């Protein structure tokens, strides 16, 4: 699912009727002025919405404290990136956070892989190939930033967020269920 496109549709459905009503009540010229004045507030609302969406939720838990803490940290770094991307002079700080996110993602993947291998999770190979895929993608993002733009694009960030949330909520739940059935205690 492309969350970004869904969000855009939601925002269109919320904002468009409001604009039409305002234009009918106060006139086209005045509503244009009101729109300009309301723009910072609308951006703030949008950011708040995105931050809430990516924030940690208890249902994401895999029942393993060390892994849950990793996932919390990764989501928190993405929220930090969202915040920074909406600021002036954002790029240097955004790249710092992205580097931390990449580094942490790699060490987190290693931690998960060690656990899956140690407890002989049957879906290990499939999970590993998802991790490998992501390792390559984030490496390519980083190289692209360095060589081409020196900017963290919101598209790249959206991709990271979508991937991470779906990985935590679907793929990671598979080994969590297996560990639970096998009676593996990790904390
Ligand atoms: Fe994973």
mmCIF file of N, CA, C and O in Angstrom, residues 54-159:
data_model
loop_
_atom_site.group_PDB
_atom_site.id
_atom_site.type_symbol
_atom_site.label_atom_id
_atom_site.label_comp_id
_atom_site.label_asym_id
_atom_site.label_seq_id
_atom_site.Cartn_x
_atom_site.Cartn_y
_atom_site.Cartn_z
ATOM 1 N N UNK A 54 3.613 7.256 12.678
ATOM 2 C CA UNK A 54 4.838 6.456 12.743
ATOM 3 C C UNK A 54 5.257 6.162 14.201
ATOM 4 O O UNK A 54 6.141 5.354 14.433
ATOM 5 N N UNK A 55 4.585 6.784 15.155
ATOM 6 C CA UNK A 55 4.976 6.578 16.553
ATOM 7 C C UNK A 55 4.733 5.126 16.981
ATOM 8 O O UNK A 55 3.864 4.442 16.440
ATOM 9 N N UNK A 56 5.514 4.689 17.968
ATOM 10 C CA UNK A 56 5.413 3.317 18.482
ATOM 11 C C UNK A 56 4.016 3.033 19.036
ATOM 12 O O UNK A 56 3.415 3.874 19.703
ATOM 13 N N UNK A 57 3.514 1.844 18.721
ATOM 14 C CA UNK A 57 2.228 1.405 19.281
ATOM 15 C C UNK A 57 2.444 0.019 19.903
ATOM 16 O O UNK A 57 3.234 -0.770 19.368
ATOM 17 N N UNK A 58 1.737 -0.252 20.992
ATOM 18 C CA UNK A 58 1.942 -1.520 21.704
ATOM 19 C C UNK A 58 1.709 -2.738 20.809
ATOM 20 O O UNK A 58 2.322 -3.779 21.005
ATOM 21 N N UNK A 59 0.822 -2.587 19.840
ATOM 22 C CA UNK A 59 0.529 -3.738 18.960
ATOM 23 C C UNK A 59 1.733 -4.111 18.083
ATOM 24 O O UNK A 59 1.746 -5.174 17.471
ATOM 25 N N UNK A 60 2.749 -3.244 18.020
ATOM 26 C CA UNK A 60 3.954 -3.564 17.236
ATOM 27 C C UNK A 60 4.866 -4.534 17.984
ATOM 28 O O UNK A 60 5.815 -5.058 17.413
ATOM 29 N N UNK A 61 4.607 -4.722 19.273
ATOM 30 C CA UNK A 61 5.531 -5.511 20.097
ATOM 31 C C UNK A 61 5.708 -6.931 19.553
ATOM 32 O O UNK A 61 4.750 -7.580 19.139
ATOM 33 N N UNK A 62 6.974 -7.394 19.566
ATOM 34 C CA UNK A 62 7.244 -8.786 19.194
ATOM 35 C C UNK A 62 7.459 -9.629 20.452
ATOM 36 O O UNK A 62 7.835 -10.799 20.367
ATOM 37 N N UNK A 63 7.242 -9.004 21.602
ATOM 38 C CA UNK A 63 7.353 -9.730 22.869
ATOM 39 C C UNK A 63 8.789 -9.974 23.310
ATOM 40 O O UNK A 63 9.032 -10.766 24.212
ATOM 41 N N UNK A 64 9.749 -9.300 22.664
ATOM 42 C CA UNK A 64 11.166 -9.447 23.033
ATOM 43 C C UNK A 64 11.670 -8.030 23.300
ATOM 44 O O UNK A 64 11.734 -7.202 22.372
ATOM 45 N N UNK A 65 11.999 -7.760 24.555
ATOM 46 C CA UNK A 65 12.262 -6.377 24.951
ATOM 47 C C UNK A 65 13.365 -5.706 24.130
ATOM 48 O O UNK A 65 13.214 -4.577 23.669
ATOM 49 N N UNK A 66 14.456 -6.440 23.924
ATOM 50 C CA UNK A 66 15.598 -5.832 23.224
ATOM 51 C C UNK A 66 15.224 -5.452 21.772
ATOM 52 O O UNK A 66 15.633 -4.406 21.258
ATOM 53 N N UNK A 67 14.390 -6.299 21.150
ATOM 54 C CA UNK A 67 13.966 -6.017 19.764
ATOM 55 C C UNK A 67 12.925 -4.894 19.744
ATOM 56 O O UNK A 67 12.974 -3.998 18.900
ATOM 57 N N UNK A 68 12.004 -4.920 20.703
ATOM 58 C CA UNK A 68 11.026 -3.824 20.796
ATOM 59 C C UNK A 68 11.747 -2.486 20.973
ATOM 60 O O UNK A 68 11.374 -1.482 20.371
ATOM 61 N N UNK A 69 12.782 -2.491 21.828
ATOM 62 C CA UNK A 69 13.530 -1.243 22.041
ATOM 63 C C UNK A 69 14.203 -0.775 20.752
ATOM 64 O O UNK A 69 14.243 0.422 20.464
ATOM 65 N N UNK A 70 14.733 -1.733 19.985
ATOM 66 C CA UNK A 70 15.322 -1.376 18.676
ATOM 67 C C UNK A 70 14.267 -0.733 17.783
ATOM 68 O O UNK A 70 14.504 0.293 17.155
ATOM 69 N N UNK A 71 13.099 -1.385 17.715
ATOM 70 C CA UNK A 71 12.039 -0.865 16.830
ATOM 71 C C UNK A 71 11.596 0.528 17.278
ATOM 72 O O UNK A 71 11.362 1.399 16.440
ATOM 73 N N UNK A 72 11.509 0.730 18.594
ATOM 74 C CA UNK A 72 11.133 2.064 19.104
ATOM 75 C C UNK A 72 12.152 3.107 18.665
ATOM 76 O O UNK A 72 11.809 4.196 18.221
ATOM 77 N N UNK A 73 13.415 2.734 18.807
ATOM 78 C CA UNK A 73 14.502 3.656 18.448
ATOM 79 C C UNK A 73 14.446 3.994 16.953
ATOM 80 O O UNK A 73 14.593 5.162 16.556
ATOM 81 N N UNK A 74 14.220 2.970 16.109
ATOM 82 C CA UNK A 74 14.183 3.199 14.655
ATOM 83 C C UNK A 74 13.010 4.115 14.277
ATOM 84 O O UNK A 74 13.179 5.043 13.473
ATOM 85 N N UNK A 75 11.859 3.859 14.869
ATOM 86 C CA UNK A 75 10.693 4.707 14.569
ATOM 87 C C UNK A 75 10.933 6.133 15.063
ATOM 88 O O UNK A 75 10.575 7.104 14.398
ATOM 89 N N UNK A 76 11.575 6.231 16.229
ATOM 90 C CA UNK A 76 11.864 7.553 16.774
ATOM 91 C C UNK A 76 12.802 8.337 15.839
ATOM 92 O O UNK A 76 12.631 9.538 15.637
ATOM 93 N N UNK A 77 13.779 7.644 15.264
ATOM 94 C CA UNK A 77 14.701 8.320 14.335
ATOM 95 C C UNK A 77 13.939 8.810 13.100
ATOM 96 O O UNK A 77 14.228 9.886 12.575
ATOM 97 N N UNK A 78 12.964 8.031 12.651
ATOM 98 C CA UNK A 78 12.176 8.462 11.492
ATOM 99 C C UNK A 78 11.330 9.694 11.848
ATOM 100 O O UNK A 78 11.245 10.642 11.061
ATOM 101 N N UNK A 79 10.763 9.701 13.055
ATOM 102 C CA UNK A 79 10.004 10.885 13.493
ATOM 103 C C UNK A 79 10.930 12.107 13.530
ATOM 104 O O UNK A 79 10.568 13.189 13.064
ATOM 105 N N UNK A 80 12.149 11.894 14.055
ATOM 106 C CA UNK A 80 13.113 13.011 14.099
ATOM 107 C C UNK A 80 13.401 13.529 12.699
ATOM 108 O O UNK A 80 13.514 14.734 12.473
ATOM 109 N N UNK A 81 13.510 12.592 11.737
ATOM 110 C CA UNK A 81 13.767 13.011 10.350
ATOM 111 C C UNK A 81 12.592 13.817 9.790
ATOM 112 O O UNK A 81 12.795 14.841 9.145
ATOM 113 N N UNK A 82 11.386 13.368 10.056
ATOM 114 C CA UNK A 82 10.207 14.122 9.619
ATOM 115 C C UNK A 82 10.263 15.548 10.156
ATOM 116 O O UNK A 82 9.985 16.507 9.447
ATOM 117 N N UNK A 83 10.619 15.660 11.447
ATOM 118 C CA UNK A 83 10.662 16.979 12.082
ATOM 119 C C UNK A 83 11.708 17.870 11.432
ATOM 120 O O UNK A 83 11.448 19.020 11.108
ATOM 121 N N UNK A 84 12.895 17.292 11.233
ATOM 122 C CA UNK A 84 14.004 18.073 10.671
ATOM 123 C C UNK A 84 13.712 18.495 9.238
ATOM 124 O O UNK A 84 14.029 19.615 8.835
ATOM 125 N N UNK A 85 13.072 17.616 8.476
ATOM 126 C CA UNK A 85 12.833 17.923 7.058
ATOM 127 C C UNK A 85 11.908 19.114 6.868
ATOM 128 O O UNK A 85 11.815 19.661 5.783
ATOM 129 N N UNK A 86 11.225 19.506 7.925
ATOM 130 C CA UNK A 86 10.331 20.655 7.801
ATOM 131 C C UNK A 86 10.965 21.942 8.318
ATOM 132 O O UNK A 86 10.291 22.928 8.527
ATOM 133 N N UNK A 87 12.253 21.873 8.540
ATOM 134 C CA UNK A 87 12.927 23.072 9.041
ATOM 135 C C UNK A 87 13.832 23.666 7.982
ATOM 136 O O UNK A 87 14.278 22.976 7.069
ATOM 137 N N UNK A 88 14.122 24.942 8.153
ATOM 138 C CA UNK A 88 15.094 25.593 7.280
ATOM 139 C C UNK A 88 16.470 25.079 7.725
ATOM 140 O O UNK A 88 16.644 24.675 8.867
ATOM 141 N N UNK A 89 17.432 25.060 6.851
ATOM 142 C CA UNK A 89 18.789 24.557 7.132
ATOM 143 C C UNK A 89 18.716 23.125 7.662
ATOM 144 O O UNK A 89 19.269 22.792 8.701
ATOM 145 N N UNK A 90 17.945 22.301 6.965
ATOM 146 C CA UNK A 90 17.653 20.980 7.487
ATOM 147 C C UNK A 90 18.658 19.915 7.052
ATOM 148 O O UNK A 90 18.824 18.923 7.723
ATOM 149 N N UNK A 91 19.329 20.137 5.916
ATOM 150 C CA UNK A 91 19.982 19.018 5.250
ATOM 151 C C UNK A 91 21.108 18.366 6.052
ATOM 152 O O UNK A 91 21.200 17.156 6.108
ATOM 153 N N UNK A 92 21.957 19.209 6.680
ATOM 154 C CA UNK A 92 23.085 18.634 7.415
ATOM 155 C C UNK A 92 22.593 17.737 8.556
ATOM 156 O O UNK A 92 23.035 16.603 8.709
ATOM 157 N N UNK A 93 21.645 18.250 9.332
ATOM 158 C CA UNK A 93 21.101 17.484 10.466
ATOM 159 C C UNK A 93 20.343 16.245 9.962
ATOM 160 O O UNK A 93 20.440 15.173 10.556
ATOM 161 N N UNK A 94 19.619 16.406 8.854
ATOM 162 C CA UNK A 94 18.857 15.277 8.298
ATOM 163 C C UNK A 94 19.807 14.148 7.906
ATOM 164 O O UNK A 94 19.523 12.974 8.159
ATOM 165 N N UNK A 95 20.940 14.501 7.327
ATOM 166 C CA UNK A 95 21.905 13.472 6.911
ATOM 167 C C UNK A 95 22.507 12.781 8.139
ATOM 168 O O UNK A 95 22.694 11.570 8.151
ATOM 169 N N UNK A 96 22.755 13.568 9.188
ATOM 170 C CA UNK A 96 23.274 12.965 10.438
ATOM 171 C C UNK A 96 22.292 11.929 10.977
ATOM 172 O O UNK A 96 22.671 10.828 11.364
ATOM 173 N N UNK A 97 21.005 12.314 11.013
ATOM 174 C CA UNK A 97 19.992 11.381 11.553
ATOM 175 C C UNK A 97 19.856 10.168 10.631
ATOM 176 O O UNK A 97 19.748 9.040 11.099
ATOM 177 N N UNK A 98 19.886 10.416 9.333
ATOM 178 C CA UNK A 98 19.775 9.294 8.386
ATOM 179 C C UNK A 98 20.935 8.318 8.587
ATOM 180 O O UNK A 98 20.741 7.097 8.582
ATOM 181 N N UNK A 99 22.135 8.855 8.806
ATOM 182 C CA UNK A 99 23.287 7.978 9.051
ATOM 183 C C UNK A 99 23.085 7.144 10.306
ATOM 184 O O UNK A 99 23.411 5.959 10.334
ATOM 185 N N UNK A 100 22.543 7.801 11.342
ATOM 186 C CA UNK A 100 22.289 7.059 12.585
ATOM 187 C C UNK A 100 21.233 5.974 12.334
ATOM 188 O O UNK A 100 21.362 4.844 12.818
ATOM 189 N N UNK A 101 20.229 6.332 11.554
ATOM 190 C CA UNK A 101 19.160 5.376 11.230
ATOM 191 C C UNK A 101 19.727 4.174 10.462
ATOM 192 O O UNK A 101 19.403 3.021 10.764
ATOM 193 N N UNK A 102 20.596 4.447 9.510
ATOM 194 C CA UNK A 102 21.193 3.365 8.715
ATOM 195 C C UNK A 102 22.049 2.460 9.605
ATOM 196 O O UNK A 102 21.928 1.239 9.585
ATOM 197 N N UNK A 103 22.886 3.107 10.425
ATOM 198 C CA UNK A 103 23.774 2.342 11.311
ATOM 199 C C UNK A 103 22.957 1.473 12.273
ATOM 200 O O UNK A 103 23.239 0.298 12.470
ATOM 201 N N UNK A 104 21.918 2.075 12.830
ATOM 202 C CA UNK A 104 21.108 1.354 13.806
ATOM 203 C C UNK A 104 20.311 0.230 13.144
ATOM 204 O O UNK A 104 20.142 -0.847 13.717
ATOM 205 N N UNK A 105 19.839 0.499 11.920
ATOM 206 C CA UNK A 105 19.087 -0.536 11.188
ATOM 207 C C UNK A 105 19.979 -1.753 10.970
ATOM 208 O O UNK A 105 19.561 -2.899 11.185
ATOM 209 N N UNK A 106 21.215 -1.505 10.555
ATOM 210 C CA UNK A 106 22.133 -2.611 10.271
ATOM 211 C C UNK A 106 22.420 -3.415 11.542
ATOM 212 O O UNK A 106 22.346 -4.649 11.534
ATOM 213 N N UNK A 107 22.686 -2.725 12.662
ATOM 214 C CA UNK A 107 22.991 -3.488 13.883
ATOM 215 C C UNK A 107 21.741 -4.213 14.392
ATOM 216 O O UNK A 107 21.824 -5.326 14.917
ATOM 217 N N UNK A 108 20.578 -3.593 14.185
ATOM 218 C CA UNK A 108 19.327 -4.247 14.594
ATOM 219 C C UNK A 108 19.083 -5.515 13.763
ATOM 220 O O UNK A 108 18.708 -6.560 14.303
ATOM 221 N N UNK A 109 19.301 -5.417 12.459
ATOM 222 C CA UNK A 109 19.130 -6.595 11.590
ATOM 223 C C UNK A 109 20.051 -7.728 12.051
ATOM 224 O O UNK A 109 19.640 -8.882 12.127
ATOM 225 N N UNK A 110 21.284 -7.380 12.377
ATOM 226 C CA UNK A 110 22.228 -8.404 12.836
ATOM 227 C C UNK A 110 21.725 -9.093 14.098
ATOM 228 O O UNK A 110 21.807 -10.312 14.239
ATOM 229 N N UNK A 111 21.177 -8.266 15.001
ATOM 230 C CA UNK A 111 20.647 -8.819 16.268
ATOM 231 C C UNK A 111 19.504 -9.800 15.988
ATOM 232 O O UNK A 111 19.463 -10.887 16.531
ATOM 233 N N UNK A 112 18.592 -9.388 15.120
ATOM 234 C CA UNK A 112 17.454 -10.257 14.788
ATOM 235 C C UNK A 112 17.938 -11.547 14.132
ATOM 236 O O UNK A 112 17.456 -12.640 14.446
ATOM 237 N N UNK A 113 18.890 -11.401 13.215
ATOM 238 C CA UNK A 113 19.372 -12.586 12.479
ATOM 239 C C UNK A 113 20.047 -13.583 13.413
ATOM 240 O O UNK A 113 19.863 -14.790 13.279
ATOM 241 N N UNK A 114 20.820 -13.064 14.378
ATOM 242 C CA UNK A 114 21.468 -13.965 15.342
ATOM 243 C C UNK A 114 20.426 -14.753 16.134
ATOM 244 O O UNK A 114 20.560 -15.958 16.335
ATOM 245 N N UNK A 115 19.367 -14.045 16.570
ATOM 246 C CA UNK A 115 18.302 -14.707 17.343
ATOM 247 C C UNK A 115 17.590 -15.771 16.510
ATOM 248 O O UNK A 115 17.335 -16.877 16.979
ATOM 249 N N UNK A 116 17.280 -15.423 15.256
ATOM 250 C CA UNK A 116 16.555 -16.371 14.398
ATOM 251 C C UNK A 116 17.403 -17.613 14.130
ATOM 252 O O UNK A 116 16.904 -18.732 14.120
ATOM 253 N N UNK A 117 18.705 -17.369 13.911
ATOM 254 C CA UNK A 117 19.613 -18.497 13.628
ATOM 255 C C UNK A 117 19.748 -19.370 14.872
ATOM 256 O O UNK A 117 19.619 -20.594 14.808
ATOM 257 N N UNK A 118 19.986 -18.723 16.004
ATOM 258 C CA UNK A 118 20.198 -19.442 17.263
ATOM 259 C C UNK A 118 19.002 -20.335 17.604
ATOM 260 O O UNK A 118 19.169 -21.458 18.070
ATOM 261 N N UNK A 119 17.786 -19.817 17.352
ATOM 262 C CA UNK A 119 16.591 -20.584 17.736
ATOM 263 C C UNK A 119 15.959 -21.311 16.555
ATOM 264 O O UNK A 119 14.815 -21.742 16.628
ATOM 265 N N UNK A 120 16.750 -21.420 15.476
ATOM 266 C CA UNK A 120 16.365 -22.220 14.296
ATOM 267 C C UNK A 120 14.970 -21.887 13.753
ATOM 268 O O UNK A 120 14.129 -22.761 13.558
ATOM 269 N N UNK A 121 14.763 -20.599 13.532
ATOM 270 C CA UNK A 121 13.498 -20.144 12.955
ATOM 271 C C UNK A 121 13.427 -20.614 11.495
ATOM 272 O O UNK A 121 14.315 -20.300 10.689
ATOM 273 N N UNK A 122 12.378 -21.353 11.117
ATOM 274 C CA UNK A 122 12.336 -21.912 9.750
ATOM 275 C C UNK A 122 12.208 -20.860 8.641
ATOM 276 O O UNK A 122 12.578 -21.123 7.505
ATOM 277 N N UNK A 123 11.697 -19.683 8.985
ATOM 278 C CA UNK A 123 11.563 -18.641 7.946
ATOM 279 C C UNK A 123 12.785 -17.738 7.843
ATOM 280 O O UNK A 123 12.705 -16.646 7.262
ATOM 281 N N UNK A 124 13.908 -18.226 8.401
ATOM 282 C CA UNK A 124 15.113 -17.377 8.461
ATOM 283 C C UNK A 124 15.578 -16.868 7.093
ATOM 284 O O UNK A 124 15.849 -15.678 6.920
ATOM 285 N N UNK A 125 15.671 -17.778 6.103
ATOM 286 C CA UNK A 125 16.200 -17.390 4.781
ATOM 287 C C UNK A 125 15.356 -16.287 4.148
ATOM 288 O O UNK A 125 15.880 -15.329 3.586
ATOM 289 N N UNK A 126 14.036 -16.432 4.247
ATOM 290 C CA UNK A 126 13.124 -15.446 3.657
ATOM 291 C C UNK A 126 13.298 -14.084 4.358
ATOM 292 O O UNK A 126 13.385 -13.030 3.722
ATOM 293 N N UNK A 127 13.392 -14.154 5.679
ATOM 294 C CA UNK A 127 13.552 -12.925 6.467
ATOM 295 C C UNK A 127 14.890 -12.256 6.133
ATOM 296 O O UNK A 127 14.972 -11.039 5.954
ATOM 297 N N UNK A 128 15.911 -13.096 6.027
ATOM 298 C CA UNK A 128 17.245 -12.585 5.700
ATOM 299 C C UNK A 128 17.238 -11.872 4.345
ATOM 300 O O UNK A 128 17.855 -10.811 4.190
ATOM 301 N N UNK A 129 16.515 -12.429 3.377
ATOM 302 C CA UNK A 129 16.533 -11.796 2.054
ATOM 303 C C UNK A 129 15.792 -10.454 2.096
ATOM 304 O O UNK A 129 16.175 -9.510 1.395
ATOM 305 N N UNK A 130 14.774 -10.318 2.960
ATOM 306 C CA UNK A 130 14.128 -8.995 3.125
ATOM 307 C C UNK A 130 15.118 -7.997 3.720
ATOM 308 O O UNK A 130 15.188 -6.845 3.301
ATOM 309 N N UNK A 131 15.862 -8.462 4.725
ATOM 310 C CA UNK A 131 16.870 -7.582 5.337
ATOM 311 C C UNK A 131 17.922 -7.178 4.309
ATOM 312 O O UNK A 131 18.312 -6.012 4.243
ATOM 313 N N UNK A 132 18.394 -8.168 3.526
ATOM 314 C CA UNK A 132 19.437 -7.878 2.530
ATOM 315 C C UNK A 132 18.943 -6.837 1.522
ATOM 316 O O UNK A 132 19.668 -5.915 1.154
ATOM 317 N N UNK A 133 17.705 -7.013 1.110
ATOM 318 C CA UNK A 133 17.089 -6.084 0.175
ATOM 319 C C UNK A 133 17.100 -4.654 0.736
ATOM 320 O O UNK A 133 17.446 -3.686 0.064
ATOM 321 N N UNK A 134 16.710 -4.566 2.005
ATOM 322 C CA UNK A 134 16.652 -3.251 2.655
ATOM 323 C C UNK A 134 18.052 -2.669 2.850
ATOM 324 O O UNK A 134 18.252 -1.465 2.665
ATOM 325 N N UNK A 135 19.014 -3.522 3.207
ATOM 326 C CA UNK A 135 20.396 -3.043 3.369
ATOM 327 C C UNK A 135 20.875 -2.383 2.075
ATOM 328 O O UNK A 135 21.486 -1.327 2.090
ATOM 329 N N UNK A 136 20.581 -3.063 0.958
ATOM 330 C CA UNK A 136 20.999 -2.516 -0.347
ATOM 331 C C UNK A 136 20.304 -1.199 -0.660
ATOM 332 O O UNK A 136 20.911 -0.257 -1.138
ATOM 333 N N UNK A 137 18.999 -1.139 -0.344
ATOM 334 C CA UNK A 137 18.230 0.074 -0.644
ATOM 335 C C UNK A 137 18.732 1.274 0.152
ATOM 336 O O UNK A 137 18.912 2.361 -0.393
ATOM 337 N N UNK A 138 18.954 1.064 1.461
ATOM 338 C CA UNK A 138 19.376 2.211 2.266
ATOM 339 C C UNK A 138 20.800 2.650 1.901
ATOM 340 O O UNK A 138 21.113 3.826 1.944
ATOM 341 N N UNK A 139 21.615 1.667 1.470
ATOM 342 C CA UNK A 139 22.969 2.011 1.029
ATOM 343 C C UNK A 139 22.875 2.879 -0.245
ATOM 344 O O UNK A 139 23.569 3.892 -0.385
ATOM 345 N N UNK A 140 21.953 2.490 -1.133
ATOM 346 C CA UNK A 140 21.774 3.250 -2.375
ATOM 347 C C UNK A 140 21.239 4.654 -2.091
ATOM 348 O O UNK A 140 21.687 5.635 -2.699
ATOM 349 N N UNK A 141 20.316 4.774 -1.137
ATOM 350 C CA UNK A 141 19.800 6.104 -0.741
ATOM 351 C C UNK A 141 20.945 7.002 -0.331
ATOM 352 O O UNK A 141 21.061 8.138 -0.746
ATOM 353 N N UNK A 142 21.775 6.422 0.552
ATOM 354 C CA UNK A 142 22.868 7.212 1.139
ATOM 355 C C UNK A 142 23.853 7.652 0.059
ATOM 356 O O UNK A 142 24.294 8.797 0.051
ATOM 357 N N UNK A 143 24.184 6.728 -0.845
ATOM 358 C CA UNK A 143 25.124 7.067 -1.927
ATOM 359 C C UNK A 143 24.532 8.128 -2.835
ATOM 360 O O UNK A 143 25.215 9.051 -3.269
ATOM 361 N N UNK A 144 23.253 8.021 -3.092
ATOM 362 C CA UNK A 144 22.575 8.991 -3.948
ATOM 363 C C UNK A 144 22.609 10.394 -3.324
ATOM 364 O O UNK A 144 22.820 11.389 -4.008
ATOM 365 N N UNK A 145 22.413 10.438 -2.001
ATOM 366 C CA UNK A 145 22.455 11.732 -1.305
ATOM 367 C C UNK A 145 23.839 12.356 -1.444
ATOM 368 O O UNK A 145 23.987 13.528 -1.751
ATOM 369 N N UNK A 146 24.869 11.544 -1.233
ATOM 370 C CA UNK A 146 26.234 12.054 -1.282
ATOM 371 C C UNK A 146 26.614 12.510 -2.689
ATOM 372 O O UNK A 146 27.186 13.580 -2.867
ATOM 373 N N UNK A 147 26.266 11.711 -3.692
ATOM 374 C CA UNK A 147 26.749 12.039 -5.030
ATOM 375 C C UNK A 147 25.858 13.024 -5.787
ATOM 376 O O UNK A 147 26.350 13.824 -6.565
ATOM 377 N N UNK A 148 24.555 12.992 -5.536
ATOM 378 C CA UNK A 148 23.674 13.818 -6.371
ATOM 379 C C UNK A 148 23.083 15.049 -5.704
ATOM 380 O O UNK A 148 23.211 16.153 -6.202
ATOM 381 N N UNK A 149 22.423 14.863 -4.598
ATOM 382 C CA UNK A 149 21.574 15.961 -4.113
ATOM 383 C C UNK A 149 22.027 16.605 -2.815
ATOM 384 O O UNK A 149 21.710 17.750 -2.546
ATOM 385 N N UNK A 150 22.727 15.837 -1.986
ATOM 386 C CA UNK A 150 23.052 16.285 -0.640
ATOM 387 C C UNK A 150 21.795 16.591 0.173
ATOM 388 O O UNK A 150 21.809 17.413 1.079
ATOM 389 N N UNK A 151 20.700 15.961 -0.202
ATOM 390 C CA UNK A 151 19.433 16.182 0.502
ATOM 391 C C UNK A 151 18.771 14.847 0.807
ATOM 392 O O UNK A 151 18.889 13.906 0.037
ATOM 393 N N UNK A 152 18.055 14.813 1.921
ATOM 394 C CA UNK A 152 17.249 13.631 2.226
ATOM 395 C C UNK A 152 15.854 13.906 1.671
ATOM 396 O O UNK A 152 15.181 14.830 2.111
ATOM 397 N N UNK A 153 15.427 13.139 0.680
ATOM 398 C CA UNK A 153 14.118 13.435 0.094
ATOM 399 C C UNK A 153 13.003 12.870 0.947
ATOM 400 O O UNK A 153 13.177 11.856 1.629
ATOM 401 N N UNK A 154 11.862 13.541 0.923
ATOM 402 C CA UNK A 154 10.748 13.031 1.729
ATOM 403 C C UNK A 154 10.223 11.724 1.146
ATOM 404 O O UNK A 154 9.646 10.914 1.865
ATOM 405 N N UNK A 155 10.444 11.482 -0.154
ATOM 406 C CA UNK A 155 10.039 10.205 -0.755
ATOM 407 C C UNK A 155 10.840 9.052 -0.145
ATOM 408 O O UNK A 155 10.292 8.003 0.176
ATOM 409 N N UNK A 156 12.158 9.279 -0.003
ATOM 410 C CA UNK A 156 13.018 8.243 0.582
ATOM 411 C C UNK A 156 12.594 7.963 2.016
ATOM 412 O O UNK A 156 12.514 6.813 2.452
ATOM 413 N N UNK A 157 12.281 9.037 2.727
ATOM 414 C CA UNK A 157 11.867 8.908 4.118
ATOM 415 C C UNK A 157 10.547 8.152 4.219
ATOM 416 O O UNK A 157 10.362 7.279 5.069
ATOM 417 N N UNK A 158 9.635 8.483 3.317
ATOM 418 C CA UNK A 158 8.338 7.811 3.299
ATOM 419 C C UNK A 158 8.514 6.314 3.039
ATOM 420 O O UNK A 158 7.878 5.472 3.649
ATOM 421 N N UNK A 159 9.435 6.018 2.107
ATOM 422 C CA UNK A 159 9.704 4.609 1.808
ATOM 423 C C UNK A 159 10.223 3.889 3.058
ATOM 424 O O UNK A 159 9.765 2.797 3.398
#
